[in-house]
């Protein structure tokens, strides 16, 4: 589902850490981090996905994000909607121990298109 120009979809993957992560005993969060970095590596390597950048606001937010559901973001150009769905599905397929990554984190993809660049920015 690229736009009418054939350009890739501009996608903001929003990732939130849920309470199950914070309920883990101290020190056991590293297995979730390992699962998350595995998911991120697979996302970077996924055909049809070009990661443009990431933002992690963990330095300015400690604990679960109660008032805002997202903790980090990945901005990417993605070839089509099925590839966006496949990227989100990584949270179901990447394992953290006996559970999927989704037990500890959630993802939502916002799909749009880039804003036009102002002349001054070119």
XYZ file of C-alpha atoms in Angstrom:
122
model
C 0.000 0.000 0.000
C 2.591 2.604 -0.967
C 1.114 6.031 -1.631
C -0.084 7.026 -5.103
C 3.427 8.175 -6.047
C 4.858 4.738 -5.299
C 6.875 6.196 -2.428
C 7.320 3.998 0.627
C 5.103 4.478 3.651
C 6.537 6.671 6.400
C 5.989 4.674 9.599
C 6.463 5.608 13.232
C 6.739 2.448 15.321
C 5.784 3.388 18.897
C 7.029 1.001 21.590
C 5.801 0.920 25.174
C 7.141 -1.004 28.142
C 4.354 -2.501 30.234
C 4.023 -3.353 33.921
C 5.126 -6.991 33.445
C 8.628 -5.705 32.770
C 8.691 -3.668 35.973
C 7.341 -6.637 37.957
C 10.451 -8.661 37.093
C 12.965 -9.141 39.909
C 15.892 -6.726 39.793
C 18.436 -7.801 37.193
C 16.079 -10.001 35.155
C 15.173 -7.188 32.779
C 18.307 -7.934 30.780
C 16.573 -10.904 29.141
C 13.839 -8.539 27.936
C 16.500 -6.121 26.686
C 18.137 -8.999 24.806
C 14.769 -9.827 23.214
C 14.197 -6.186 22.345
C 17.599 -5.796 20.697
C 16.997 -9.035 18.787
C 13.684 -7.594 17.548
C 15.404 -4.324 16.617
C 18.124 -6.163 14.670
C 15.484 -8.138 12.779
C 13.593 -4.918 12.021
C 16.741 -3.262 10.635
C 17.420 -6.366 8.503
C 13.849 -6.789 7.255
C 13.557 -6.431 3.458
C 11.485 -3.381 2.560
C 12.306 -1.524 5.784
C 14.700 1.435 5.923
C 15.148 2.681 9.480
C 15.592 6.466 9.438
C 16.148 6.958 13.153
C 15.236 6.043 16.699
C 14.288 7.919 19.858
C 14.442 6.472 23.363
C 13.237 8.728 26.148
C 14.332 6.367 28.932
C 16.827 8.935 30.237
C 14.012 11.302 31.137
C 11.360 8.809 32.231
C 11.918 6.160 34.895
C 9.366 3.403 35.474
C 6.307 2.469 33.438
C 4.926 5.146 31.161
C 1.563 5.584 32.909
C 0.566 8.919 31.412
C 1.945 8.252 27.939
C 1.923 4.781 26.448
C 5.232 4.942 24.549
C 8.828 4.729 25.665
C 10.737 4.639 22.390
C 10.154 5.133 18.713
C 11.530 3.915 15.396
C 10.945 6.041 12.309
C 11.200 4.076 9.081
C 10.267 4.022 5.440
C 8.445 0.759 4.716
C 7.537 -0.658 1.333
C 3.924 -1.629 2.145
C 1.345 -2.373 4.851
C 1.984 -6.157 4.989
C 5.629 -5.371 5.805
C 4.485 -2.980 8.560
C 2.341 -5.810 9.965
C 5.276 -8.230 9.736
C 7.433 -5.752 11.651
C 4.818 -5.471 14.411
C 4.550 -9.264 14.444
C 8.171 -9.451 15.618
C 6.778 -8.720 19.101
C 4.872 -12.024 18.844
C 7.702 -14.111 17.419
C 10.729 -12.903 19.381
C 10.949 -14.978 22.544
C 11.963 -13.785 25.986
C 12.344 -16.980 27.952
C 9.068 -18.860 27.616
C 7.083 -15.763 26.611
C 6.837 -13.570 23.558
C 8.309 -10.081 23.715
C 4.724 -8.738 23.710
C 4.369 -9.869 27.357
C 6.743 -7.043 28.315
C 6.350 -4.511 25.531
C 3.751 -3.342 23.069
C 4.018 -1.778 19.643
C 1.788 0.376 17.511
C 2.561 1.554 14.007
C 1.435 4.961 12.817
C 1.427 5.081 9.016
C 1.557 8.249 7.003
C 3.693 10.126 4.560
C 6.508 12.603 4.970
C 5.666 16.268 5.264
C 7.002 18.415 2.433
C 10.426 19.849 3.159
C 10.430 23.642 3.463
C 12.535 25.330 0.799
C 14.890 26.667 3.484
C 15.703 23.115 4.624
C 16.878 21.947 1.187
